[in-house]
Tab-separated table of C-alpha atoms in Angstrom:
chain	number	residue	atom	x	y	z
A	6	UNK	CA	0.000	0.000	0.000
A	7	UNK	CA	1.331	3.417	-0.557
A	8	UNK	CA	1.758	4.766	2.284
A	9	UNK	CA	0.901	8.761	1.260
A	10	UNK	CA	-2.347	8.253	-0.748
A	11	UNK	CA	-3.603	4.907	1.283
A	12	UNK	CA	-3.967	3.169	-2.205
A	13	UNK	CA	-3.507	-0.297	-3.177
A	14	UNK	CA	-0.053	-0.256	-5.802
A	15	UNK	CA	-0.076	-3.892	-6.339
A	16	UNK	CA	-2.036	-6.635	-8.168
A	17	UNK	CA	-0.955	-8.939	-5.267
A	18	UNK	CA	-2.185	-6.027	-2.465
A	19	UNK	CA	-5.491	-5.258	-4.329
A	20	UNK	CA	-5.976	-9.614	-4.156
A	21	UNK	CA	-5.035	-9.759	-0.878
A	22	UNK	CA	-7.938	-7.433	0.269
A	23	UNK	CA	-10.380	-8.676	-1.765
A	24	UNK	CA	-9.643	-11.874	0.290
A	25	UNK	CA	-9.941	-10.136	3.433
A	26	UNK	CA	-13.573	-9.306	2.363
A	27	UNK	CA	-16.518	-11.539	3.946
A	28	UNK	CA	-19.097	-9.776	1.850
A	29	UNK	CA	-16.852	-10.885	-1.330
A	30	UNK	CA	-15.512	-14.266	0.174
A	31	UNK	CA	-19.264	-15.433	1.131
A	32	UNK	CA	-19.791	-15.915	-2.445
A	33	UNK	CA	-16.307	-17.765	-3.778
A	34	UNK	CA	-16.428	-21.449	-3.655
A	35	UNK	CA	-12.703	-21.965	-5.229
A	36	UNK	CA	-9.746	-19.251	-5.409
A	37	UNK	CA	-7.034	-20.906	-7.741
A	38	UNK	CA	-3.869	-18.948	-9.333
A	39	UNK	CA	-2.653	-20.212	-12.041
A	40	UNK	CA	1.012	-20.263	-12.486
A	41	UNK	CA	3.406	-18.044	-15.019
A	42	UNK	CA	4.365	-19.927	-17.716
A	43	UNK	CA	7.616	-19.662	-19.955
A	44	UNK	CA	6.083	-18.373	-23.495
A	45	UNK	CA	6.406	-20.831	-26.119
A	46	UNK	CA	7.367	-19.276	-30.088
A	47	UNK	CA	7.222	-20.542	-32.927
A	48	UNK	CA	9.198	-19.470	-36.427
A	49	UNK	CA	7.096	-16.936	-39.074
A	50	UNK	CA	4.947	-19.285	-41.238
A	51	UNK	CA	6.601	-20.080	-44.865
A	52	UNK	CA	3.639	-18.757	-46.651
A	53	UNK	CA	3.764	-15.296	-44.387
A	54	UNK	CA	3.730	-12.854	-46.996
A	55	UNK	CA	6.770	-10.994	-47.285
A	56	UNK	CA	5.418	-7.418	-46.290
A	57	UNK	CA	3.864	-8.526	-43.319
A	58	UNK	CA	7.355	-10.794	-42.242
A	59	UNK	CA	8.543	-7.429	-43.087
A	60	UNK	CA	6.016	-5.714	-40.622
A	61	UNK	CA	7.206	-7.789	-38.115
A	62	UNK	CA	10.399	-7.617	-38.084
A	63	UNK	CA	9.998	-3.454	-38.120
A	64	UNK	CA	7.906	-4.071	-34.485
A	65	UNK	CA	11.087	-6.149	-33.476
A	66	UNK	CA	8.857	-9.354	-33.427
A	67	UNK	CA	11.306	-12.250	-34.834
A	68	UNK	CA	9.242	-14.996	-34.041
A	69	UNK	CA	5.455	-15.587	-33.172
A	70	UNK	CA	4.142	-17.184	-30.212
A	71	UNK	CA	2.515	-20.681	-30.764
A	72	UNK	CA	-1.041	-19.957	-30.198
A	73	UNK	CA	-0.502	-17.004	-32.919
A	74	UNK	CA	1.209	-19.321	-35.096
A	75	UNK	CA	-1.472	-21.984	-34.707
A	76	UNK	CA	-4.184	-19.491	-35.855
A	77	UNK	CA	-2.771	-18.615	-38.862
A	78	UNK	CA	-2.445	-22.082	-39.881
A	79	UNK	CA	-5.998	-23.108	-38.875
A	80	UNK	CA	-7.299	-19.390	-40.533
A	81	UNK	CA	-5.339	-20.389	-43.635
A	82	UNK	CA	-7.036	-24.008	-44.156
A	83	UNK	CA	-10.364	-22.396	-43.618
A	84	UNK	CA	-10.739	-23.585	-39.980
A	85	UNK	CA	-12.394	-21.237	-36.880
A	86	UNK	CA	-10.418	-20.448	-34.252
A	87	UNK	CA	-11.358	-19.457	-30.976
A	88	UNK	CA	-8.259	-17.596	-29.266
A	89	UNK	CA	-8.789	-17.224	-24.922
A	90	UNK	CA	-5.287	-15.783	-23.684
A	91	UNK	CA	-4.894	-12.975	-21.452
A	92	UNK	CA	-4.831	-9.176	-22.400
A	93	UNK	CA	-1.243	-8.234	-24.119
A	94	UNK	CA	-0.628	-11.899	-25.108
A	95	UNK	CA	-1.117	-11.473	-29.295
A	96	UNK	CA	-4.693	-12.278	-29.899
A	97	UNK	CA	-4.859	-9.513	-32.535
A	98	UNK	CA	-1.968	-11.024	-34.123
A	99	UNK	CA	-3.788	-14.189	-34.637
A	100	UNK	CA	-6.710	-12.731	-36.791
A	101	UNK	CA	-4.753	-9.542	-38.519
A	102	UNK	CA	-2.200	-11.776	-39.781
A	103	UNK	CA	-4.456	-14.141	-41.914
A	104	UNK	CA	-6.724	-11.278	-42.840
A	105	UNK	CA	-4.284	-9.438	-44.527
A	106	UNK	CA	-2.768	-12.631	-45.823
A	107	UNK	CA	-5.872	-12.713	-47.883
A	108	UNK	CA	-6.316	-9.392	-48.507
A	109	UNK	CA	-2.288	-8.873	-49.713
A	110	UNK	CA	-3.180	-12.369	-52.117
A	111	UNK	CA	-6.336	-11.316	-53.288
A	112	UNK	CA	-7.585	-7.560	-53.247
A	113	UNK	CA	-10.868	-8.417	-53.527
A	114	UNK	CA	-10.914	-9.864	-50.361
A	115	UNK	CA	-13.020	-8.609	-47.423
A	116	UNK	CA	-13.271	-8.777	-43.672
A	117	UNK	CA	-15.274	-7.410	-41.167
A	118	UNK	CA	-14.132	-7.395	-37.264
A	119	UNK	CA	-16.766	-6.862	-35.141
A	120	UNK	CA	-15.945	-5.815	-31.478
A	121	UNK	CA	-18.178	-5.350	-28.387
A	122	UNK	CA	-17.084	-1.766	-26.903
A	123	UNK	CA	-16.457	1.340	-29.089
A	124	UNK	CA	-13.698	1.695	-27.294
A	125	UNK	CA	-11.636	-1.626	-28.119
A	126	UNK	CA	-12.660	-0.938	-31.760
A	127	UNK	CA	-10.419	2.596	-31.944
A	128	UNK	CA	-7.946	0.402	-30.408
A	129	UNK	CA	-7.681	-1.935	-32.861
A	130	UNK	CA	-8.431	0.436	-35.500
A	131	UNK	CA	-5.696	1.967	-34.439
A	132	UNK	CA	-3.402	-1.385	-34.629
A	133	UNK	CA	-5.108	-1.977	-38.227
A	134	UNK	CA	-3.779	2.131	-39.453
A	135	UNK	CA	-0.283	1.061	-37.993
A	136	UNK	CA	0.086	-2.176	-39.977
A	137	UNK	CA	-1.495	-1.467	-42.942
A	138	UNK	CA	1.127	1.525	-43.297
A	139	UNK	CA	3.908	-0.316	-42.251
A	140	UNK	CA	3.506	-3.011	-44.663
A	141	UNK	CA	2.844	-0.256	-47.144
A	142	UNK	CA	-0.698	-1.441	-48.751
A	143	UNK	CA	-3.732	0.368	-50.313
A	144	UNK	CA	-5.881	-1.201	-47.527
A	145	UNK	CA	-8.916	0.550	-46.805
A	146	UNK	CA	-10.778	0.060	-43.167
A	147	UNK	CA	-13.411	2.419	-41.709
A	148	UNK	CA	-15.454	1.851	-38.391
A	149	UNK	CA	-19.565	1.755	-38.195
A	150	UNK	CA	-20.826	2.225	-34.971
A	151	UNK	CA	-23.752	4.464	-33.195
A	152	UNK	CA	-22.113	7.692	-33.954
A	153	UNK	CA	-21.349	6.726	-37.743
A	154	UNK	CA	-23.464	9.507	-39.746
A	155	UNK	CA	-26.196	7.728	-41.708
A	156	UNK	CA	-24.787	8.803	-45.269
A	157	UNK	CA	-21.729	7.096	-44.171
């Protein structure tokens, strides 16, 4: 705890009084933690398309991680994939990859993401912008959402 402002600092501190809680506690039946685990990678696939190893390599990402890896494989043979890792682990790796994949092999291609806060959309909007110039396309991508004019 900090000990001018009174606030919680740490993940472990914040947990820790949660625990202390009866009127939180009452209502828990199991508390596990799951352990860290050493990341697993795995090489760029050999059909990556060049501007997006490219793209990569310009973010300083060398290698994927396995789960990203795994997507773009099961994306690429026309398979769904269902990605549950926690926030900052690559999950927007494991659908922007294949999609422009496609898009890179066949203009005419299409996608549309659909994401449940406005918020998270901008975010990876903003991911999309960042790529897209990086890898130097003519990639077009435009949000819809409540405050989208109706002419748009």
């Amino acid at each position: 705890m900090n000990r001018l402002t009174g606030k919680i600092n740490e993940l472990s501190e914040w947990l820790a009084h949660i625990r202390s809680m009866p009127e939180v506690m009452d209502h828990v039946t199991h508390w596990h933690t799951i352990p860290a685990r050493e990341a697993k990678y795995a090489d760029f696939p050999s059909d990556l398309h060049p501007k997006l190893r490219q793209m990569l390599l310009h973010k300083q990402i060398d290698r994927l991680y396995t789960h990203q890896a795994t997507a773009f494989a099961e994306i690429r043979q026309g398979n769904n994939v269902v990605a549950v890792t926690p926030t900052a682990s690559g999950k927007t790796l494991c659908y922007n990859l294949p999609v422009l994949q496609t898009i890179l092999e066949n203009d005419s291609a299409r996608a549309l993401y659909l994401f449940p806060t406005k918020a998270l959309a901008q975010d990876q909007l903003a991911e999309l912008y960042d790529t897209i110039d990086l890898i130097g396309a003519e990639i077009r991508t435009h949000t819809y959402d409540g405050d989208t004019p109706p002419t748009a």
